[in-house]
Tab-separated table of C-alpha atoms in Angstrom:
chain	number	residue	atom	x	y	z
O	15	UNK	CA	36.573	-58.418	2.652
O	16	UNK	CA	40.605	-58.184	2.007
O	17	UNK	CA	42.704	-59.417	-0.706
O	18	UNK	CA	44.877	-61.928	-0.327
O	19	UNK	CA	47.775	-60.961	-2.080
O	20	UNK	CA	49.807	-64.043	-1.925
O	21	UNK	CA	46.820	-66.277	-4.521
O	22	UNK	CA	47.698	-62.917	-6.956
O	23	UNK	CA	51.172	-63.913	-6.714
O	24	UNK	CA	50.688	-67.242	-7.530
O	25	UNK	CA	48.319	-66.982	-9.922
O	26	UNK	CA	50.293	-64.622	-12.499
O	27	UNK	CA	50.132	-66.749	-15.419
O	28	UNK	CA	47.302	-67.902	-14.823
O	29	UNK	CA	45.996	-63.719	-14.897
O	30	UNK	CA	48.378	-63.265	-18.059
O	31	UNK	CA	46.002	-65.771	-20.218
O	32	UNK	CA	42.893	-64.934	-18.682
O	33	UNK	CA	43.400	-61.279	-19.815
O	34	UNK	CA	45.011	-61.987	-23.229
O	35	UNK	CA	41.766	-64.015	-23.767
O	36	UNK	CA	39.582	-61.030	-23.140
O	37	UNK	CA	41.062	-58.686	-24.870
O	38	UNK	CA	41.620	-61.229	-28.070
O	39	UNK	CA	37.457	-61.695	-27.316
O	40	UNK	CA	37.078	-57.820	-27.352
O	41	UNK	CA	38.912	-57.072	-30.312
O	42	UNK	CA	37.979	-59.650	-32.759
O	43	UNK	CA	33.568	-58.813	-32.058
O	44	UNK	CA	34.898	-54.851	-32.772
O	45	UNK	CA	36.377	-55.958	-35.468
O	46	UNK	CA	33.408	-57.884	-37.045
O	47	UNK	CA	31.293	-54.758	-36.277
O	48	UNK	CA	33.404	-52.360	-37.581
O	49	UNK	CA	32.982	-55.258	-41.552
O	50	UNK	CA	29.484	-55.538	-40.747
O	51	UNK	CA	28.565	-52.064	-40.176
O	52	UNK	CA	30.935	-49.322	-42.435
O	53	UNK	CA	29.447	-50.919	-44.915
O	54	UNK	CA	25.942	-50.483	-44.321
O	55	UNK	CA	26.346	-46.963	-42.996
O	56	UNK	CA	27.928	-46.485	-46.917
O	57	UNK	CA	24.421	-47.721	-47.363
O	58	UNK	CA	22.561	-46.086	-45.202
O	59	UNK	CA	23.638	-42.604	-45.688
O	60	UNK	CA	23.166	-42.298	-49.750
O	61	UNK	CA	19.702	-44.950	-49.324
O	62	UNK	CA	17.928	-42.011	-47.304
O	63	UNK	CA	14.733	-44.246	-46.864
O	64	UNK	CA	17.533	-47.971	-45.845
O	65	UNK	CA	18.335	-45.197	-42.698
O	66	UNK	CA	15.695	-45.043	-40.228
O	67	UNK	CA	15.190	-49.264	-41.404
O	68	UNK	CA	19.109	-50.655	-40.703
O	69	UNK	CA	19.522	-47.821	-37.031
O	70	UNK	CA	15.983	-49.019	-36.044
O	71	UNK	CA	17.065	-52.331	-36.576
O	72	UNK	CA	20.467	-51.966	-34.900
O	73	UNK	CA	18.868	-50.962	-31.696
O	74	UNK	CA	16.228	-52.897	-31.605
O	75	UNK	CA	19.621	-55.766	-31.336
O	76	UNK	CA	20.876	-53.608	-28.486
O	77	UNK	CA	17.831	-53.446	-26.623
O	78	UNK	CA	18.165	-58.097	-26.038
O	79	UNK	CA	20.040	-58.671	-22.935
O	80	UNK	CA	23.293	-59.321	-23.337
O	81	UNK	CA	22.669	-62.481	-21.037
O	82	UNK	CA	20.496	-63.900	-23.739
O	83	UNK	CA	21.864	-63.189	-27.291
O	84	UNK	CA	24.359	-65.589	-26.005
O	85	UNK	CA	21.758	-68.461	-24.573
O	86	UNK	CA	20.187	-68.018	-27.867
O	87	UNK	CA	23.570	-68.423	-30.060
O	88	UNK	CA	23.700	-71.313	-28.280
O	89	UNK	CA	21.380	-73.391	-30.626
O	90	UNK	CA	23.738	-72.424	-33.580
O	91	UNK	CA	27.115	-72.442	-32.432
O	92	UNK	CA	27.204	-73.994	-29.125
O	93	UNK	CA	29.205	-73.056	-26.395
O	94	UNK	CA	33.067	-71.747	-28.024
O	95	UNK	CA	34.358	-69.042	-28.470
O	96	UNK	CA	32.410	-68.240	-31.882
O	97	UNK	CA	29.034	-67.354	-29.360
O	98	UNK	CA	30.991	-65.057	-27.481
O	99	UNK	CA	32.487	-62.723	-30.764
O	100	UNK	CA	29.178	-63.403	-32.593
O	101	UNK	CA	27.058	-62.209	-29.493
O	102	UNK	CA	29.697	-59.065	-29.070
O	103	UNK	CA	29.588	-57.912	-32.512
O	104	UNK	CA	25.990	-58.243	-32.422
O	105	UNK	CA	25.687	-55.231	-29.154
O	106	UNK	CA	29.201	-53.156	-31.136
O	107	UNK	CA	26.866	-52.642	-34.307
O	108	UNK	CA	24.672	-49.900	-32.444
O	109	UNK	CA	26.786	-47.502	-31.766
O	110	UNK	CA	29.330	-48.309	-34.847
O	111	UNK	CA	26.320	-47.948	-37.029
O	112	UNK	CA	24.984	-44.553	-35.832
O	113	UNK	CA	28.548	-42.981	-35.590
O	114	UNK	CA	30.111	-43.911	-38.615
O	115	UNK	CA	26.222	-42.843	-40.272
O	116	UNK	CA	27.022	-39.559	-38.563
O	117	UNK	CA	30.014	-39.294	-39.183
O	118	UNK	CA	28.938	-39.795	-43.395
O	119	UNK	CA	27.144	-36.999	-42.667
O	120	UNK	CA	29.218	-34.709	-41.161
O	121	UNK	CA	31.445	-34.264	-44.111
O	122	UNK	CA	30.338	-30.967	-45.708
O	123	UNK	CA	28.590	-31.213	-49.227
O	124	UNK	CA	30.644	-28.642	-51.343
O	125	UNK	CA	34.298	-30.576	-50.307
O	126	UNK	CA	32.114	-33.844	-51.864
O	127	UNK	CA	31.696	-31.075	-54.741
O	128	UNK	CA	34.771	-30.705	-55.206
O	129	UNK	CA	35.882	-34.077	-55.014
O	130	UNK	CA	33.296	-34.705	-58.108
O	131	UNK	CA	34.385	-31.500	-59.836
O	132	UNK	CA	37.989	-33.049	-60.054
O	133	UNK	CA	36.750	-35.873	-61.607
O	134	UNK	CA	37.043	-37.595	-58.815
O	135	UNK	CA	34.363	-40.906	-59.096
O	136	UNK	CA	32.335	-41.773	-56.355
O	137	UNK	CA	33.828	-45.009	-55.095
O	138	UNK	CA	37.002	-43.295	-54.953
O	139	UNK	CA	35.690	-39.758	-52.862
O	140	UNK	CA	34.168	-42.525	-50.161
O	141	UNK	CA	37.580	-43.838	-49.079
O	142	UNK	CA	40.156	-40.585	-49.991
O	143	UNK	CA	38.273	-38.454	-49.004
O	144	UNK	CA	34.494	-39.175	-46.942
O	145	UNK	CA	35.968	-41.836	-44.266
O	146	UNK	CA	38.525	-40.048	-43.788
O	147	UNK	CA	37.057	-36.694	-42.759
O	148	UNK	CA	34.539	-39.317	-40.646
O	149	UNK	CA	36.976	-40.784	-38.906
O	150	UNK	CA	37.596	-38.737	-36.328
O	151	UNK	CA	33.259	-39.581	-35.323
O	152	UNK	CA	34.033	-43.239	-35.790
O	153	UNK	CA	37.032	-43.487	-33.764
O	154	UNK	CA	34.719	-41.871	-30.859
O	155	UNK	CA	32.693	-44.699	-32.495
O	156	UNK	CA	35.040	-47.230	-31.933
O	157	UNK	CA	36.327	-46.046	-28.950
O	158	UNK	CA	32.563	-46.188	-27.198
O	159	UNK	CA	31.974	-49.759	-28.731
O	160	UNK	CA	35.170	-51.613	-27.287
O	161	UNK	CA	35.116	-50.762	-24.078
O	162	UNK	CA	31.788	-52.232	-23.826
O	163	UNK	CA	32.769	-55.132	-25.017
O	164	UNK	CA	35.411	-55.342	-22.910
O	165	UNK	CA	33.139	-54.822	-19.818
O	166	UNK	CA	30.575	-57.723	-22.188
O	167	UNK	CA	32.552	-60.651	-22.515
O	168	UNK	CA	32.858	-60.970	-19.010
O	169	UNK	CA	29.188	-61.967	-18.534
O	170	UNK	CA	30.214	-65.350	-21.517
O	171	UNK	CA	31.426	-66.880	-18.837
O	172	UNK	CA	28.550	-68.345	-17.889
O	173	UNK	CA	28.369	-70.645	-21.683
O	174	UNK	CA	32.563	-71.257	-20.572
O	175	UNK	CA	34.174	-68.306	-21.716
O	176	UNK	CA	34.494	-65.036	-20.341
O	177	UNK	CA	38.057	-64.844	-20.238
O	178	UNK	CA	38.333	-62.641	-17.098
O	179	UNK	CA	34.855	-62.878	-16.247
O	180	UNK	CA	35.942	-66.983	-14.876
O	181	UNK	CA	37.411	-64.815	-12.407
O	182	UNK	CA	34.286	-64.512	-11.401
O	183	UNK	CA	32.283	-67.524	-11.242
O	184	UNK	CA	35.326	-68.841	-9.801
O	185	UNK	CA	34.876	-66.745	-6.474
O	186	UNK	CA	31.564	-67.140	-6.490
O	187	UNK	CA	30.942	-70.457	-7.139
O	188	UNK	CA	34.161	-70.793	-4.007
O	189	UNK	CA	32.790	-68.163	-1.865
O	190	UNK	CA	36.017	-66.277	-2.467
O	191	UNK	CA	36.622	-61.944	-3.082
O	192	UNK	CA	40.467	-61.811	-4.415
O	193	UNK	CA	39.671	-62.977	-8.180
O	194	UNK	CA	36.614	-61.136	-8.247
O	195	UNK	CA	38.011	-58.857	-7.485
O	196	UNK	CA	41.542	-58.133	-9.408
O	197	UNK	CA	38.700	-59.151	-12.580
O	198	UNK	CA	37.278	-56.650	-11.903
O	199	UNK	CA	40.043	-53.894	-11.291
O	200	UNK	CA	41.832	-55.635	-14.602
O	201	UNK	CA	38.764	-55.281	-16.130
O	202	UNK	CA	39.027	-51.459	-15.768
O	203	UNK	CA	43.043	-51.622	-16.192
O	204	UNK	CA	41.394	-53.045	-19.451
O	205	UNK	CA	38.976	-51.426	-20.710
O	206	UNK	CA	41.674	-47.791	-19.610
O	207	UNK	CA	44.615	-49.575	-22.088
O	208	UNK	CA	42.313	-50.235	-24.173
O	209	UNK	CA	40.659	-46.414	-25.148
O	210	UNK	CA	43.833	-44.883	-24.648
O	211	UNK	CA	45.682	-46.668	-27.231
O	212	UNK	CA	42.825	-46.566	-29.819
O	213	UNK	CA	43.116	-42.200	-29.460
O	214	UNK	CA	46.648	-42.794	-29.391
O	215	UNK	CA	45.488	-44.355	-33.285
O	216	UNK	CA	43.582	-41.864	-34.279
O	217	UNK	CA	46.842	-39.527	-33.355
O	218	UNK	CA	48.338	-41.173	-35.896
O	219	UNK	CA	45.279	-41.748	-38.120
O	220	UNK	CA	44.742	-37.928	-38.666
O	221	UNK	CA	48.082	-36.127	-39.434
O	222	UNK	CA	46.109	-33.544	-40.775
O	223	UNK	CA	43.989	-32.472	-37.338
O	224	UNK	CA	47.205	-32.139	-36.233
O	225	UNK	CA	49.517	-29.430	-38.461
O	226	UNK	CA	46.422	-26.591	-37.973
O	227	UNK	CA	47.809	-26.450	-34.449
R	29	UNK	CA	16.194	-77.547	-34.595
R	30	UNK	CA	12.208	-77.160	-35.473
R	31	UNK	CA	11.675	-80.034	-32.792
R	32	UNK	CA	13.658	-76.791	-30.648
R	33	UNK	CA	11.181	-74.544	-31.320
R	34	UNK	CA	8.262	-76.378	-31.179
R	35	UNK	CA	9.110	-77.313	-27.690
R	36	UNK	CA	9.666	-74.010	-26.787
R	37	UNK	CA	6.616	-73.195	-27.548
R	38	UNK	CA	4.905	-74.796	-25.925
R	39	UNK	CA	6.969	-74.071	-22.913
R	40	UNK	CA	5.859	-70.826	-23.156
R	41	UNK	CA	2.472	-71.878	-24.103
R	42	UNK	CA	1.742	-73.876	-21.324
R	43	UNK	CA	-0.425	-73.484	-18.796
R	44	UNK	CA	0.701	-75.301	-15.646
R	45	UNK	CA	4.791	-73.414	-16.490
R	46	UNK	CA	2.873	-69.451	-16.337
R	47	UNK	CA	1.326	-70.701	-12.880
R	48	UNK	CA	2.920	-70.853	-8.761
R	49	UNK	CA	5.910	-69.615	-7.461
R	50	UNK	CA	8.434	-70.878	-9.568
R	51	UNK	CA	6.214	-70.032	-13.040
R	52	UNK	CA	6.863	-67.347	-15.986
R	53	UNK	CA	4.191	-65.063	-14.004
R	54	UNK	CA	6.150	-65.156	-10.444
R	55	UNK	CA	9.063	-64.082	-12.870
R	56	UNK	CA	8.145	-61.425	-15.308
R	57	UNK	CA	6.820	-60.136	-11.521
R	58	UNK	CA	9.768	-59.920	-10.150
R	59	UNK	CA	12.304	-58.936	-12.410
R	60	UNK	CA	9.805	-55.717	-12.870
R	61	UNK	CA	10.085	-55.689	-10.034
R	62	UNK	CA	13.914	-55.240	-8.795
R	63	UNK	CA	14.101	-53.349	-12.762
R	64	UNK	CA	11.672	-50.607	-12.314
R	65	UNK	CA	12.370	-50.219	-8.747
R	66	UNK	CA	15.950	-49.690	-9.516
R	67	UNK	CA	15.686	-47.187	-11.892
R	68	UNK	CA	14.126	-45.882	-9.718
R	69	UNK	CA	15.946	-45.500	-7.562
R	70	UNK	CA	18.981	-44.838	-9.979
R	71	UNK	CA	16.467	-42.010	-10.879
R	72	UNK	CA	16.273	-40.497	-8.033
R	73	UNK	CA	20.655	-40.109	-7.467
R	74	UNK	CA	20.964	-39.543	-11.096
R	75	UNK	CA	18.103	-36.515	-12.228
R	76	UNK	CA	19.588	-34.017	-9.217
R	77	UNK	CA	23.447	-34.512	-10.020
R	78	UNK	CA	22.641	-34.261	-13.657
R	79	UNK	CA	20.550	-31.244	-13.008
R	80	UNK	CA	23.435	-29.976	-10.793
R	81	UNK	CA	26.245	-30.650	-12.732
R	82	UNK	CA	24.653	-29.184	-16.430
R	83	UNK	CA	22.688	-25.982	-14.613
R	84	UNK	CA	26.472	-25.376	-12.216
R	85	UNK	CA	28.420	-26.256	-15.068
R	86	UNK	CA	30.786	-27.894	-11.345
R	87	UNK	CA	31.481	-30.849	-12.149
R	88	UNK	CA	31.346	-31.764	-15.723
R	89	UNK	CA	34.449	-33.682	-15.547
R	90	UNK	CA	33.174	-36.483	-13.200
R	91	UNK	CA	30.406	-36.205	-15.337
R	92	UNK	CA	32.027	-37.184	-18.451
R	93	UNK	CA	34.503	-40.006	-16.835
R	94	UNK	CA	31.230	-41.191	-14.876
R	95	UNK	CA	30.176	-42.350	-18.138
R	96	UNK	CA	32.525	-44.624	-19.635
R	97	UNK	CA	33.537	-45.674	-16.283
R	98	UNK	CA	29.778	-47.101	-15.828
R	99	UNK	CA	30.728	-48.941	-19.462
R	100	UNK	CA	33.176	-50.566	-18.386
R	101	UNK	CA	32.273	-52.074	-14.918
R	102	UNK	CA	31.904	-55.379	-15.784
R	103	UNK	CA	28.172	-56.891	-14.227
R	104	UNK	CA	28.397	-60.099	-13.347
R	105	UNK	CA	31.732	-59.359	-11.400
R	106	UNK	CA	29.762	-56.034	-9.902
R	107	UNK	CA	26.596	-58.351	-8.591
R	108	UNK	CA	29.473	-60.827	-7.231
R	109	UNK	CA	31.072	-58.602	-4.971
R	110	UNK	CA	27.841	-57.365	-3.806
R	111	UNK	CA	26.978	-60.225	-2.531
R	112	UNK	CA	30.035	-62.158	-1.307
R	113	UNK	CA	30.185	-59.092	0.700
R	114	UNK	CA	27.050	-58.367	2.033
R	115	UNK	CA	25.795	-62.684	1.478
R	116	UNK	CA	22.207	-63.377	0.984
R	117	UNK	CA	19.819	-60.394	1.088
R	118	UNK	CA	18.306	-58.412	-1.497
R	119	UNK	CA	21.912	-55.586	-1.093
R	120	UNK	CA	23.011	-57.258	-3.793
R	121	UNK	CA	20.414	-56.743	-6.871
R	122	UNK	CA	20.243	-53.567	-5.901
R	123	UNK	CA	22.961	-51.999	-5.630
R	124	UNK	CA	24.800	-53.637	-8.637
R	125	UNK	CA	21.836	-52.510	-10.014
R	126	UNK	CA	21.531	-49.351	-9.417
R	127	UNK	CA	25.654	-48.492	-9.493
R	128	UNK	CA	24.633	-48.973	-13.186
R	129	UNK	CA	22.548	-47.528	-14.153
R	130	UNK	CA	23.090	-44.123	-11.906
R	131	UNK	CA	26.097	-42.498	-15.020
R	132	UNK	CA	23.866	-43.346	-17.911
R	133	UNK	CA	20.921	-41.354	-16.067
R	134	UNK	CA	23.370	-38.645	-15.276
R	135	UNK	CA	25.522	-38.243	-18.253
R	136	UNK	CA	22.649	-38.588	-20.151
R	137	UNK	CA	20.592	-35.095	-17.548
R	138	UNK	CA	24.408	-33.718	-18.529
R	139	UNK	CA	23.876	-33.264	-21.750
R	140	UNK	CA	20.114	-32.497	-21.871
R	141	UNK	CA	20.976	-29.481	-20.555
R	142	UNK	CA	24.573	-28.529	-21.811
R	143	UNK	CA	22.461	-28.593	-25.195
R	144	UNK	CA	20.071	-25.446	-23.979
R	145	UNK	CA	20.993	-22.772	-26.183
R	146	UNK	CA	22.359	-20.439	-23.551
R	147	UNK	CA	21.510	-17.289	-25.437
R	148	UNK	CA	17.670	-18.918	-24.334
R	149	UNK	CA	18.684	-19.074	-20.825
R	150	UNK	CA	20.903	-15.310	-20.836
R	151	UNK	CA	17.022	-14.016	-22.028
R	152	UNK	CA	15.376	-16.383	-18.502
R	153	UNK	CA	17.720	-14.524	-17.044
R	154	UNK	CA	17.166	-11.181	-18.837
R	155	UNK	CA	13.249	-11.528	-17.448
R	156	UNK	CA	14.538	-11.442	-14.457
R	157	UNK	CA	13.791	-15.569	-13.860
R	158	UNK	CA	16.084	-16.028	-10.371
R	159	UNK	CA	18.724	-19.630	-10.204
R	160	UNK	CA	16.161	-21.916	-10.184
R	161	UNK	CA	13.606	-20.586	-11.872
R	162	UNK	CA	15.027	-20.410	-15.027
R	163	UNK	CA	16.432	-24.503	-14.919
R	164	UNK	CA	13.048	-26.103	-14.004
R	165	UNK	CA	10.993	-23.648	-15.770
R	166	UNK	CA	13.950	-23.768	-18.946
R	167	UNK	CA	16.741	-26.086	-18.842
R	168	UNK	CA	14.808	-28.879	-17.644
R	169	UNK	CA	11.618	-29.015	-19.986
R	170	UNK	CA	14.441	-28.904	-23.308
R	171	UNK	CA	16.396	-30.754	-22.000
R	172	UNK	CA	13.448	-33.303	-21.674
R	173	UNK	CA	14.068	-35.503	-24.368
R	174	UNK	CA	17.708	-36.161	-24.163
R	175	UNK	CA	17.320	-36.770	-20.244
R	176	UNK	CA	14.304	-39.709	-21.055
R	177	UNK	CA	16.715	-41.068	-23.583
R	178	UNK	CA	18.617	-41.329	-20.869
R	179	UNK	CA	16.095	-43.110	-18.422
R	180	UNK	CA	15.603	-45.496	-21.133
R	181	UNK	CA	19.056	-46.363	-21.754
R	182	UNK	CA	19.585	-47.107	-17.984
R	183	UNK	CA	16.292	-49.052	-17.731
R	184	UNK	CA	17.378	-51.507	-20.628
R	185	UNK	CA	20.476	-51.808	-18.495
R	186	UNK	CA	17.983	-53.197	-15.868
R	187	UNK	CA	16.045	-55.350	-17.036
R	188	UNK	CA	19.347	-56.791	-18.762
R	189	UNK	CA	21.525	-56.453	-15.411
R	190	UNK	CA	18.712	-58.044	-13.289
R	191	UNK	CA	19.004	-62.138	-15.566
R	192	UNK	CA	22.245	-61.396	-14.224
R	193	UNK	CA	21.072	-61.302	-10.475
R	194	UNK	CA	19.650	-64.872	-10.819
R	195	UNK	CA	23.258	-65.820	-10.554
R	196	UNK	CA	23.728	-65.542	-7.002
R	197	UNK	CA	20.404	-67.305	-6.306
R	198	UNK	CA	17.926	-64.395	-6.761
R	199	UNK	CA	15.011	-65.407	-8.972
R	200	UNK	CA	13.478	-62.649	-11.945
R	201	UNK	CA	13.430	-64.047	-15.193
R	202	UNK	CA	16.842	-65.018	-14.772
R	203	UNK	CA	15.733	-68.156	-13.135
R	204	UNK	CA	14.767	-69.909	-16.166
R	205	UNK	CA	18.402	-68.664	-17.586
R	206	UNK	CA	20.085	-70.860	-14.794
R	207	UNK	CA	18.163	-73.551	-13.951
R	208	UNK	CA	18.083	-74.121	-17.586
R	209	UNK	CA	22.024	-73.889	-18.093
R	210	UNK	CA	21.903	-75.740	-14.506
R	211	UNK	CA	19.536	-78.430	-15.765
R	212	UNK	CA	20.830	-78.814	-18.805
R	213	UNK	CA	17.890	-78.103	-21.006
R	214	UNK	CA	17.958	-76.154	-23.711
R	215	UNK	CA	13.728	-74.819	-23.834
R	216	UNK	CA	14.229	-73.128	-20.171
R	217	UNK	CA	17.285	-71.348	-21.301
R	218	UNK	CA	16.014	-70.880	-25.004
R	219	UNK	CA	12.116	-69.954	-23.015
R	220	UNK	CA	13.663	-67.360	-20.848
R	221	UNK	CA	16.265	-65.678	-22.975
R	222	UNK	CA	13.555	-64.867	-25.505
R	223	UNK	CA	11.075	-63.992	-22.294
R	224	UNK	CA	14.622	-61.107	-20.715
R	225	UNK	CA	14.942	-59.945	-24.560
R	226	UNK	CA	10.547	-59.844	-25.596
R	227	UNK	CA	10.771	-57.770	-21.668
R	228	UNK	CA	13.140	-55.538	-21.852
R	229	UNK	CA	11.661	-54.635	-25.726
R	230	UNK	CA	8.378	-54.084	-25.091
R	231	UNK	CA	9.308	-51.270	-21.674
R	232	UNK	CA	11.510	-49.559	-24.350
R	233	UNK	CA	8.766	-48.997	-26.644
R	234	UNK	CA	6.493	-48.167	-24.224
R	235	UNK	CA	8.664	-45.557	-22.871
R	236	UNK	CA	9.864	-44.295	-26.311
R	237	UNK	CA	5.566	-44.025	-26.732
R	238	UNK	CA	4.996	-42.357	-23.253
R	239	UNK	CA	8.111	-40.287	-24.410
R	240	UNK	CA	6.776	-38.853	-28.083
R	241	UNK	CA	2.883	-38.647	-25.547
R	242	UNK	CA	4.655	-35.925	-23.180
R	243	UNK	CA	6.597	-33.549	-26.233
R	244	UNK	CA	2.980	-34.377	-28.647
R	245	UNK	CA	2.769	-29.905	-28.676
R	246	UNK	CA	6.822	-30.235	-28.758
R	247	UNK	CA	6.479	-31.238	-32.121
R	248	UNK	CA	3.919	-29.593	-33.322
R	249	UNK	CA	5.014	-26.699	-32.418
R	250	UNK	CA	7.779	-26.967	-34.009
R	251	UNK	CA	6.584	-28.391	-37.663
């Protein structure tokens, strides 16, 4: 099995657009995942009885195979990017929800009491004290969810989307390994680059971690 | 929508659909065979590796990076690639499934081993236990819950990925999904997807029940 380098040269435009489409699907999913899991995590953190229920529910959703989620969404959203993004979002929830709840749990009770004693209102405490302090744990979840989504986008190739995943079906149908190898390598590269970018983002977002050092 | 669910229920419950070599019962057995055997092979490879890394503390870098590599590896690409390389045999299915399951097993085993209190290990050594005795009689039992978590995670991933194996012309429940997609038969596609999801959830619940049963004394002692 050898790589046909001229095929890569002839298809750089396609590869670039597939890579961007791939990244866009994964990032949209993580964005919506955060949008859903942040309020749910605050609820799970403050209302103890709901905590087990919400975390359990996200665990069960995670058990459903990705291809099954995409397929089960077909009657609702059809062969579209929406199906891909909804499916991936469901997958990010388990990691994002768990990490956000754990992050909020990790904020010392004394810090919250100090905020209260200074007359800070609960919403303000959440936004300016709890969430920033929980950020490292939340970001760890975002990193895992991003890498996982990037890997999962390719499964959507079976419902006609899938970014770089299209290279896998293409290579399989033509019995031609080059696109498959290129697809695997680009997916791994994309995951590494996105992960590094998120580490950089976290560095920028938590300046207080640097001052101490 | 209502019509669809009615047909789906009919598809799932009709006797003729369950019989024969392309019936549900046979495909279910194939799916379970791929999943359980692959997870078993992965456990045989991953458990000793994770225990060794955890016990000696060497190769921790490998264990941590293996986790993110495993997460980033696109399953579909892996299955197709191994298929193109090895042709029509059972190899691609098992290689791809094992490659996916090993990282979660190694990293969770390693995580379980590092979570063991160092004082407990010191105490075991202080009592004159040898390296292998510390490993098997102290570290391993204490690390078991996290090791089980790793096995459960691996099994879910494998059940899910065994579906993809049907794409490269193998059996299992994925057959219904891909044949249905090719024949534009939505009922069959949905039926396959529902069955895979049920298998994954039932196996996970089963393992978690087994885990609770195995550690019932421990939780009692903690209370």
